[in-house]
Amino acid sequence: FGVRVLLSSSISAPFSFIGVRGPAIVMPVLLLEDRKNFSLSLKHELQHIRQKDIYWALGLELIKLFFWWNPAIYFWRNILTEMAEMVCDQNILKKATNNPREYGVCLISVAEASLNNFQPSYASGMASGQKQNKTFLSRRVNMIINGQKGKASISRIILKGVMLFSIIACVGAVTHGQSTESKLKTDPIIQNLVDQILKKGISKAEARSGYAAVSDPNTGVILAASYFKKEGDKFIRQSVEHFIAKPYEPYSLFKPMVASVALERKVMDENTVVNAEGGKINVGGRYFYDWKDFGDVTLADSVAQSSTIGIYRAADAIGEENLLKDLKKFGFGSNEHENIGWDKDGILEMAKGKDQKFNLIYLANGIGNIQVTPIEIMQAYGAIANGGKLLEPRSYSSENVKPKVLRQALSEVTALRMKRILNRVVTEGTGKWAQSSKYTISGKTASGFVDRLKVTEATKNANQAQFIGFAPFDKPKLIVHVIIHEPNGGAHGSKHAAPVVRSILNRVLGYKKIKSDHYASAY
């Protein structure tokens, strides 16, 4: 078939598209310096054209013109991109002349170059999907290294089925998008309070968007959930049902979960001292850096000061198998929130290979081969707040509904010890901006990069600030989770998200006439 191959000095990663004169491939001039990478990249783009990926990409862009407001189309576009790349990789590797190692090296090189690359949204390319999700790149490389080939035909059938379903879902979602009735029911008064406070927080941070959710840790009831995008002076309400169950990397919000397992299994206590290596650790010949040059730290300090190496020491003491087993008790990856709508499993697994120890650092710190949903995070912290019980989340109802206990995730003793550690985060750790003059707040900060559905030149440096907290200390009545996307000047959980959590707790607890416990001692 006739395909035009064009060269450009203004791009750093190849891509293919359908134009007025038919399919075309645009190759970066820089690739001419490496004949092997140029050849493999060209084969990859030709395979995209054979699979007709460029036609589906263009079709989805046309659908997006009419359904741009619908989050489902962005969700499915992300899935389609990943599946198309996996099928393309499999087809390339089916040919004996293509060396898997050389192809893997080429893939990584192109992914690295694509960090500063522009690619039209209607195009398909070797770097597609990588910029949104480094976990996806890891899965592709693992597939290549482990030689998982020969399933391309089945994958293509699945791919076509998903493509067709995505169109149906996007078109069929019109009714849902126009409906004023949400699947997720919330308390109208508390919802209004949260909306107001979240908007102020987004404006103050000069952020792109923000999310906030409030639940009762004693019942699992979601009292409020908001997700706003700011455009100019206007706030546009987004689909919170989609966001609350959308998997993402939790970053440092995951550290207390690891500490909880260490306490529960008695491999460490709060005062166990570990060496954080001055903020730099060599694992299997690879270096991992902490955010600060910590020396000796206790387990409690590792959470309060958010030491990535300190919490890795705890994970290593627990052991991979035991850690994964106990983390699942918190509901991660279990899809135990299906009654609120838009449910999707998180991902909790260890990447296999020679870098097992290095992957354990990632897992312990909530990055890499782990994705959770905001509702799963609320469930897990709710278990710490209520004495260790993992409750089924549910929509708000004016009627009193008996909470459903899924399991005892932690003992009451361990839950209390973790509450104290999380209070230290606020009183002397990274979450000082959450301190309240009315209530004793316990919680955790997190700062990191957003897993974006779409990355462009304008948003490639996207970041997020998080804080989750609960109060009062003795018998917590509310738990609040806030995520602020792309605050001006870089993200920090304490500066951008913690004040919003504090304001919501103060206002809603006051509305519910919960007595102040400002002078309560956590010890």
Coordinates of C-alpha atoms in Angstrom, one line a residue:
F1 CA 0.0 0.0 0.0
G2 CA 1.2 3.6 -0.7
V3 CA 2.5 5.3 2.5
R4 CA 4.3 8.6 2.4
V5 CA 7.3 8.8 4.8
L6 CA 8.2 12.3 5.9
L7 CA 11.1 13.7 7.8
S8 CA 10.9 16.4 10.4
S9 CA 13.4 18.2 12.6
S10 CA 10.8 19.6 14.9
I11 CA 9.7 16.3 16.5
S12 CA 11.7 13.7 18.5
A13 CA 9.4 10.7 18.3
P14 CA 7.7 9.1 15.2
F15 CA 4.0 8.9 14.5
S16 CA 1.6 8.0 11.8
F17 CA -1.7 9.7 10.6
I18 CA -4.3 9.7 7.8
G19 CA -4.2 12.8 5.7
V20 CA -5.9 14.1 2.6
R21 CA -3.4 12.2 0.4
G22 CA -3.7 9.0 2.4
P23 CA -1.7 7.5 5.3
A24 CA 1.6 9.0 6.2
I25 CA 4.5 8.5 8.7
V26 CA 6.5 11.3 10.2
M27 CA 10.0 10.4 11.3
P28 CA 12.3 12.6 13.3
V29 CA 15.5 13.5 11.6
L30 CA 17.5 12.6 14.7
L31 CA 16.6 8.9 14.2
L32 CA 18.7 8.9 11.0
E33 CA 21.8 8.8 13.3
D34 CA 20.8 5.3 14.4
R35 CA 19.9 3.0 11.5
K36 CA 18.6 0.2 13.7
N37 CA 16.2 2.4 15.7
F38 CA 15.1 4.1 12.5
S39 CA 14.3 0.8 10.9
L40 CA 12.4 -0.6 13.9
S41 CA 10.5 2.6 14.4
L42 CA 9.4 2.7 10.8
K43 CA 8.3 -1.0 11.0
H44 CA 6.3 -0.1 14.1
E45 CA 4.5 2.8 12.4
L46 CA 3.8 0.7 9.3
Q47 CA 2.2 -1.9 11.5
H48 CA -0.1 0.8 13.0
I49 CA -1.3 1.6 9.5
R50 CA -1.8 -2.1 8.7
Q51 CA -3.9 -2.4 11.8
K52 CA -5.9 0.7 10.7
D53 CA -5.2 2.3 14.1
I54 CA -4.9 5.7 12.5
Y55 CA -8.5 5.4 11.2
W56 CA -9.8 4.5 14.6
A57 CA -7.8 7.4 16.2
L58 CA -9.3 9.8 13.7
G59 CA -12.8 8.4 14.3
L60 CA -12.6 8.9 18.0
E61 CA -11.5 12.5 17.5
L62 CA -14.5 13.1 15.4
I63 CA -16.8 11.5 18.1
K64 CA -15.0 13.7 20.7
L65 CA -16.2 16.8 18.8
F66 CA -19.8 15.9 19.8
F67 CA -19.1 14.2 23.2
W68 CA -16.2 16.2 24.5
W69 CA -17.9 16.6 27.8
N70 CA -18.2 12.9 28.4
P71 CA -15.3 11.4 30.4
A72 CA -16.0 8.0 29.0
I73 CA -14.5 8.9 25.6
Y74 CA -11.2 9.9 27.2
F75 CA -11.2 6.7 29.3
W76 CA -11.8 4.5 26.3
R77 CA -9.3 6.4 24.2
N78 CA -6.6 5.6 26.8
I79 CA -7.5 1.9 26.7
L80 CA -7.6 1.8 22.9
T81 CA -4.2 3.4 22.7
E82 CA -2.6 0.9 25.1
M83 CA -4.2 -2.1 23.4
A84 CA -3.2 -0.9 19.9
E85 CA 0.4 -0.5 21.1
M86 CA 0.5 -4.0 22.6
V87 CA -0.9 -5.6 19.5
C88 CA 1.6 -3.7 17.4
D89 CA 4.5 -4.9 19.6
Q90 CA 3.3 -8.5 19.3
N91 CA 3.1 -8.4 15.5
I92 CA 6.5 -6.8 15.2
L93 CA 8.1 -9.5 17.5
K94 CA 6.4 -12.4 15.6
K95 CA 9.0 -11.9 12.9
A96 CA 12.2 -13.7 13.6
T97 CA 14.3 -10.9 12.0
N98 CA 13.3 -8.5 14.8
N99 CA 15.4 -8.9 17.9
P100 CA 13.4 -8.4 21.1
R101 CA 16.3 -6.8 23.0
E102 CA 17.0 -4.3 20.2
Y103 CA 13.3 -3.6 19.9
G104 CA 13.0 -3.0 23.7
V105 CA 16.0 -0.6 23.6
C106 CA 14.4 1.2 20.7
L107 CA 11.1 1.5 22.6
I108 CA 12.7 3.0 25.6
S109 CA 14.8 5.4 23.5
V110 CA 11.7 6.7 21.7
A111 CA 9.8 7.0 25.0
E112 CA 12.6 9.1 26.5
A113 CA 12.6 11.3 23.4
S114 CA 8.8 11.6 23.5
L115 CA 8.9 13.5 26.8
N116 CA 9.4 16.7 24.9
N117 CA 7.5 15.7 21.8
F118 CA 4.3 17.0 20.2
Q119 CA 2.0 14.4 18.7
P120 CA -1.4 15.2 17.2
S121 CA -4.3 13.6 19.2
Y122 CA -5.6 12.0 15.9
A123 CA -2.3 10.2 15.3
S124 CA -0.9 6.8 16.3
G125 CA 2.7 6.5 17.3
M126 CA 5.4 4.3 19.0
A127 CA 5.4 6.7 22.0
S128 CA 1.6 6.7 22.4
G129 CA 0.5 6.0 25.9
Q130 CA 3.9 6.3 27.4
K131 CA 3.7 9.9 28.5
Q132 CA 0.4 9.3 30.3
N133 CA 1.5 6.2 32.2
K134 CA 5.0 4.9 32.9
T135 CA 3.5 1.7 34.2
F136 CA 2.3 1.0 30.7
L137 CA 5.8 1.4 29.3
S138 CA 7.0 -1.1 32.0
R139 CA 4.4 -3.6 30.9
R140 CA 5.4 -3.3 27.3
V141 CA 9.1 -3.8 28.0
N142 CA 8.3 -6.8 30.3
M143 CA 6.3 -8.4 27.5
I144 CA 9.1 -8.0 25.1
I145 CA 11.8 -9.2 27.5
N146 CA 9.8 -12.2 28.6
G147 CA 9.0 -13.2 25.0
Q148 CA 5.2 -13.1 25.3
K149 CA 4.4 -13.4 21.6
G150 CA 1.9 -15.3 19.5
K151 CA -1.3 -13.8 20.8
A152 CA -1.6 -11.0 18.4
S153 CA -4.6 -12.4 16.5
I154 CA -6.6 -12.9 19.7
S155 CA -5.6 -9.4 20.9
R156 CA -6.7 -7.9 17.6
I157 CA -10.2 -9.5 18.0
I158 CA -10.4 -8.1 21.5
L159 CA -9.1 -4.7 20.3
K160 CA -11.8 -4.5 17.6
G161 CA -14.5 -5.4 20.1
V162 CA -13.3 -2.8 22.5
M163 CA -13.2 -0.2 19.8
L164 CA -16.8 -0.9 18.8
F165 CA -17.9 -0.9 22.4
S166 CA -16.2 2.4 23.0
I167 CA -18.2 4.1 20.3
I168 CA -21.4 2.6 21.6
A169 CA -20.5 3.7 25.2
C170 CA -19.7 7.2 24.1
V171 CA -22.9 7.6 22.1
G172 CA -25.0 5.8 24.6
A173 CA -23.7 8.0 27.4
V174 CA -25.6 11.0 26.1
T175 CA -28.6 10.1 28.2
H176 CA -26.4 9.7 31.3
G177 CA -24.5 12.9 30.6
Q178 CA -27.7 14.9 30.2
S179 CA -29.4 13.3 33.3
T180 CA -29.6 15.5 36.3
E181 CA -29.8 12.4 38.5
S182 CA -26.4 11.1 39.7
K183 CA -25.7 7.5 40.5
L184 CA -23.8 8.7 43.6
K185 CA -26.3 10.2 46.1
T186 CA -24.8 12.6 48.6
D187 CA -26.0 14.8 51.5
P188 CA -27.2 18.0 49.8
I189 CA -26.1 20.4 52.6
I190 CA -22.7 18.8 53.0
Q191 CA -22.3 18.6 49.3
N192 CA -22.9 22.4 49.0
L193 CA -20.4 23.2 51.7
V194 CA -17.7 21.0 50.1
D195 CA -18.4 22.5 46.6
Q196 CA -17.8 26.0 48.0
I197 CA -14.6 25.1 49.9
L198 CA -13.1 23.1 47.0
K199 CA -13.6 26.0 44.6
K200 CA -11.9 28.4 46.9
G201 CA -9.0 25.9 47.3
I202 CA -8.6 25.5 43.5
S203 CA -8.6 29.3 43.1
K204 CA -6.1 29.9 45.9
A205 CA -3.7 27.3 44.5
E206 CA -4.2 28.7 40.9
A207 CA -4.9 25.1 40.0
R208 CA -6.4 23.5 36.9
S209 CA -8.9 21.3 38.8
G210 CA -9.6 19.7 42.1
Y211 CA -11.4 16.7 43.7
A212 CA -12.8 16.4 47.2
A213 CA -14.8 13.6 48.9
V214 CA -16.2 13.2 52.4
S215 CA -17.3 10.0 54.1
D216 CA -18.3 8.7 57.5
P217 CA -15.7 6.1 58.5
N218 CA -18.2 4.5 60.9
T219 CA -20.8 3.7 58.2
G220 CA -18.9 3.9 54.9
V221 CA -21.5 6.4 53.6
I222 CA -20.2 9.0 51.1
L223 CA -21.6 12.3 52.2
A224 CA -20.2 14.5 49.5
A225 CA -18.0 14.2 46.4
S226 CA -16.9 17.1 44.1
Y227 CA -14.8 17.4 41.0
F228 CA -14.4 20.8 39.4
K229 CA -12.3 22.0 36.5
K230 CA -11.4 25.7 36.3
E231 CA -11.5 27.6 33.0
G232 CA -10.8 31.3 33.5
D233 CA -13.2 32.5 36.2
K234 CA -15.6 29.6 35.6
F235 CA -15.8 26.3 37.5
I236 CA -17.1 23.4 35.4
R237 CA -18.4 20.4 37.4
Q238 CA -17.0 17.2 36.1
S239 CA -18.2 13.6 36.4
V240 CA -17.3 12.6 40.0
E241 CA -18.6 9.1 39.5
H242 CA -15.9 8.5 36.9
F243 CA -13.1 10.1 39.0
I244 CA -13.9 8.5 42.4
A245 CA -13.4 5.1 40.9
K246 CA -10.6 5.9 38.4
P247 CA -7.3 4.0 39.2
Y248 CA -4.3 6.2 39.8
E249 CA -0.9 6.1 41.6
P250 CA -1.5 7.1 45.3
Y251 CA 2.2 8.0 46.0
S252 CA 2.8 8.8 49.7
L253 CA -0.8 8.1 50.7
F254 CA 0.3 4.4 50.5
K255 CA 3.1 4.7 53.1
P256 CA 0.8 4.4 56.1
M257 CA -0.6 1.2 54.7
V258 CA 2.8 -0.4 54.6
A259 CA 3.5 0.9 58.2
S260 CA 0.2 -0.6 59.3
V261 CA 1.2 -4.1 58.0
A262 CA 4.7 -3.7 59.7
L263 CA 2.9 -3.0 63.1
E264 CA 0.3 -5.7 62.6
R265 CA 2.9 -8.4 61.8
K266 CA 5.1 -7.1 64.6
V267 CA 8.2 -6.9 62.4
M268 CA 8.6 -3.3 63.6
D269 CA 7.2 -0.9 66.2
E270 CA 6.8 2.9 66.0
N271 CA 10.3 3.4 67.4
T272 CA 12.2 0.9 65.4
V273 CA 15.2 2.7 63.8
V274 CA 16.2 2.1 60.2
N275 CA 18.9 3.7 58.1
A276 CA 17.7 5.9 55.2
E277 CA 21.2 6.1 53.8
G278 CA 21.3 9.8 53.7
G279 CA 18.6 9.9 51.1
K280 CA 20.3 7.6 48.5
I281 CA 20.2 3.8 48.3
N282 CA 21.7 1.3 46.0
V283 CA 19.5 -1.6 45.2
G284 CA 20.8 -4.2 42.7
G285 CA 23.1 -1.7 41.1
R286 CA 20.4 1.0 40.7
Y287 CA 20.0 4.1 42.8
F288 CA 16.8 5.3 44.4
Y289 CA 16.6 8.8 45.9
D290 CA 14.6 10.1 48.9
W291 CA 13.0 13.5 48.8
K292 CA 15.3 14.6 51.7
D293 CA 18.7 13.5 53.0
F294 CA 17.4 11.4 55.9
G295 CA 19.8 9.4 58.1
D296 CA 18.4 7.2 60.9
V297 CA 14.6 7.3 61.1
T298 CA 12.0 5.5 63.1
L299 CA 9.0 3.8 61.5
A300 CA 6.8 6.6 62.8
D301 CA 9.2 9.2 61.3
S302 CA 9.1 7.4 58.0
V303 CA 5.4 8.1 57.8
A304 CA 5.4 11.6 59.5
Q305 CA 8.3 12.9 57.4
S306 CA 7.4 10.8 54.4
S307 CA 10.7 9.0 54.0
T308 CA 10.6 6.8 50.9
I309 CA 13.7 4.8 51.9
G310 CA 12.5 4.5 55.5
I311 CA 9.2 3.0 54.4
Y312 CA 11.0 0.7 51.9
R313 CA 13.0 -0.7 54.9
A314 CA 9.6 -1.6 56.5
A315 CA 8.4 -3.2 53.3
D316 CA 11.6 -5.2 53.0
A317 CA 11.3 -6.4 56.6
I318 CA 7.7 -7.6 55.9
G319 CA 8.6 -9.4 52.7
E320 CA 6.9 -9.1 49.3
E321 CA 4.4 -12.0 49.7
N322 CA 3.2 -11.0 53.1
L323 CA 3.0 -7.4 52.1
L324 CA 0.8 -8.0 49.1
K325 CA -1.4 -10.4 51.1
D326 CA -2.0 -7.9 53.9
L327 CA -2.5 -4.9 51.7
K328 CA -5.3 -6.7 49.9
K329 CA -7.1 -6.8 53.3
F330 CA -7.6 -3.0 52.9
G331 CA -9.6 -3.6 49.7
F332 CA -7.0 -2.5 47.1
G333 CA -7.8 -4.1 43.7
S334 CA -10.8 -5.9 45.0
N335 CA -13.7 -4.0 43.4
E336 CA -15.7 -3.7 46.6
H337 CA -17.4 -0.4 45.7
E338 CA -19.6 -1.5 42.8
N339 CA -22.8 -0.2 44.4
I340 CA -21.8 3.4 43.8
G341 CA -21.4 3.1 40.0
W342 CA -18.5 3.6 37.6
D343 CA -16.6 1.0 39.5
K344 CA -13.2 -0.2 38.3
D345 CA -10.5 -2.4 40.0
G346 CA -7.3 -0.9 41.2
I347 CA -4.0 -2.7 40.5
L348 CA -1.9 -4.3 43.3
E349 CA 0.9 -6.4 42.0
M350 CA 4.7 -6.7 41.9
A351 CA 6.5 -6.4 38.6
K352 CA 8.7 -9.5 38.0
G353 CA 12.3 -9.6 37.0
K354 CA 15.8 -9.0 38.1
D355 CA 14.9 -5.6 39.7
Q356 CA 12.5 -7.2 42.2
K357 CA 14.0 -5.3 45.2
F358 CA 13.8 -2.0 43.2
N359 CA 10.2 -2.7 42.4
L360 CA 9.5 -3.2 46.1
I361 CA 10.6 0.4 46.7
Y362 CA 8.0 1.5 44.1
L363 CA 5.2 -0.6 45.6
A364 CA 5.9 0.6 49.2
N365 CA 5.7 4.2 48.0
G366 CA 2.6 3.9 45.9
I367 CA 4.1 4.2 42.4
G368 CA 4.9 1.8 39.6
N369 CA 2.9 -1.4 39.4
I370 CA 0.2 -0.1 41.7
Q371 CA -2.9 1.9 41.0
V372 CA -5.7 2.4 43.5
T373 CA -9.0 4.3 43.3
P374 CA -9.9 7.3 45.4
I375 CA -12.8 5.3 46.9
E376 CA -10.3 2.5 47.9
I377 CA -8.1 5.1 49.6
M378 CA -11.1 6.3 51.6
Q379 CA -12.0 2.7 52.6
A380 CA -8.4 2.0 53.8
Y381 CA -8.0 5.2 55.8
G382 CA -11.6 4.7 57.1
A383 CA -10.4 1.3 58.5
I384 CA -7.6 3.1 60.5
A385 CA -10.1 5.7 61.7
N386 CA -12.8 3.3 62.9
G387 CA -10.7 0.7 64.7
G388 CA -9.7 -1.5 61.9
K389 CA -12.9 -2.4 60.1
L390 CA -13.1 -2.3 56.3
L391 CA -16.6 -1.1 55.4
E392 CA -18.4 -1.3 52.1
P393 CA -18.8 2.2 50.7
R394 CA -22.3 3.3 49.9
S395 CA -24.3 6.3 48.6
Y396 CA -26.0 8.7 51.1
S397 CA -29.5 7.9 52.2
S398 CA -31.8 9.8 54.6
E399 CA -32.6 6.5 56.2
N400 CA -30.3 4.9 58.7
V401 CA -28.7 1.9 57.0
K402 CA -26.6 -0.6 59.0
P403 CA -23.0 -0.5 57.8
K404 CA -21.6 -3.6 56.1
V405 CA -18.3 -4.8 57.5
L406 CA -16.3 -6.6 54.8
R407 CA -13.5 -7.7 57.1
Q408 CA -11.2 -6.7 60.0
A409 CA -8.3 -5.2 58.1
L410 CA -6.4 -4.3 61.3
S411 CA -6.6 -5.0 65.0
E412 CA -8.0 -2.2 67.1
V413 CA -4.6 -1.8 68.8
T414 CA -2.8 -1.4 65.5
A415 CA -5.4 1.0 64.2
L416 CA -5.0 3.2 67.3
R417 CA -1.2 3.2 66.9
M418 CA -1.6 4.3 63.2
K419 CA -4.0 7.1 64.2
R420 CA -1.3 8.4 66.5
I421 CA 1.4 8.2 63.8
L422 CA -1.0 10.0 61.3
N423 CA -1.5 12.7 64.0
R424 CA 2.2 13.2 64.1
V425 CA 2.1 13.9 60.3
V426 CA 0.0 17.0 61.1
T427 CA 1.7 18.1 64.4
E428 CA 5.3 17.7 63.5
G429 CA 5.6 16.2 60.0
T430 CA 4.8 17.1 56.4
G431 CA 1.1 17.9 57.0
K432 CA 1.4 21.0 59.3
W433 CA -0.9 23.1 57.1
A434 CA -3.7 20.8 58.2
Q435 CA -3.5 21.9 61.9
S436 CA -6.9 23.1 63.1
S437 CA -7.8 25.3 66.1
K438 CA -11.0 23.3 66.5
Y439 CA -10.3 19.6 65.9
T440 CA -7.4 17.2 66.3
I441 CA -6.7 16.1 62.7
S442 CA -4.8 13.0 61.7
G443 CA -3.8 12.4 58.0
K444 CA -1.2 12.1 55.3
T445 CA 0.3 14.2 52.5
A446 CA 1.2 13.1 49.0
S447 CA 2.8 15.0 46.1
G448 CA 3.4 13.6 42.6
F449 CA 2.8 13.6 38.9
V450 CA -0.7 13.2 37.5
D451 CA -1.5 10.1 35.5
R452 CA -3.1 12.1 32.6
L453 CA -5.5 10.7 30.0
K454 CA -4.0 13.2 27.5
V455 CA -0.6 15.0 27.6
T456 CA 0.1 18.0 25.4
E457 CA 2.9 20.6 25.3
A458 CA 0.8 22.8 27.6
T459 CA 0.2 20.1 30.3
K460 CA 3.2 17.8 30.1
N461 CA 4.4 19.0 33.5
A462 CA 1.1 18.2 35.3
N463 CA 1.3 17.5 39.0
Q464 CA -1.0 16.8 41.9
A465 CA -1.1 17.6 45.6
Q466 CA -3.1 15.3 48.0
F467 CA -4.1 15.1 51.6
I468 CA -6.4 12.7 53.4
G469 CA -7.4 13.4 57.0
F470 CA -10.0 12.5 59.7
A471 CA -11.2 14.0 62.9
P472 CA -11.9 14.2 65.8
F473 CA -9.1 12.0 67.2
D474 CA -10.8 9.8 69.7
K475 CA -13.9 8.8 67.7
P476 CA -13.5 10.2 64.1
K477 CA -16.8 11.2 62.5
L478 CA -15.5 12.3 59.1
I479 CA -12.8 11.5 56.7
V480 CA -11.9 13.9 53.8
H481 CA -9.7 13.3 50.7
V482 CA -8.6 16.2 48.5
I483 CA -6.6 16.2 45.3
I484 CA -5.5 19.5 43.7
H485 CA -4.3 19.1 40.1
E486 CA -1.6 21.4 38.7
P487 CA -1.3 24.1 41.3
N488 CA 0.8 27.0 40.3
G489 CA 4.5 26.7 41.2
G490 CA 4.6 22.9 41.8
A491 CA 2.5 20.7 44.0
H492 CA 2.8 20.0 47.7
G493 CA 0.2 18.1 49.7
S494 CA 0.5 20.2 52.8
K495 CA 0.4 23.6 51.1
H496 CA -2.3 23.0 48.5
A497 CA -4.5 20.1 49.7
A498 CA -4.2 20.0 53.5
P499 CA -5.8 23.5 54.1
V500 CA -8.8 22.4 52.0
V501 CA -9.2 19.3 54.1
R502 CA -9.0 21.3 57.3
S503 CA -11.6 23.8 56.1
I504 CA -14.0 21.0 55.1
L505 CA -13.6 19.2 58.5
N506 CA -14.1 22.4 60.4
R507 CA -17.2 23.4 58.5
V508 CA -18.9 20.0 58.2
L509 CA -18.1 18.9 61.8
G510 CA -19.4 22.2 63.0
Y511 CA -22.6 21.7 60.9
K512 CA -23.0 18.3 62.5
K513 CA -22.5 19.9 65.9
I514 CA -19.5 17.7 66.8
K515 CA -17.8 19.0 69.9
S516 CA -14.3 20.5 69.5
D517 CA -11.4 18.3 70.7
H518 CA -8.6 20.7 69.9
Y519 CA -6.9 20.0 73.2
A520 CA -7.2 16.2 72.9
S521 CA -4.0 14.3 73.2
A522 CA -3.1 11.6 70.7
Y523 CA -0.9 9.8 73.2

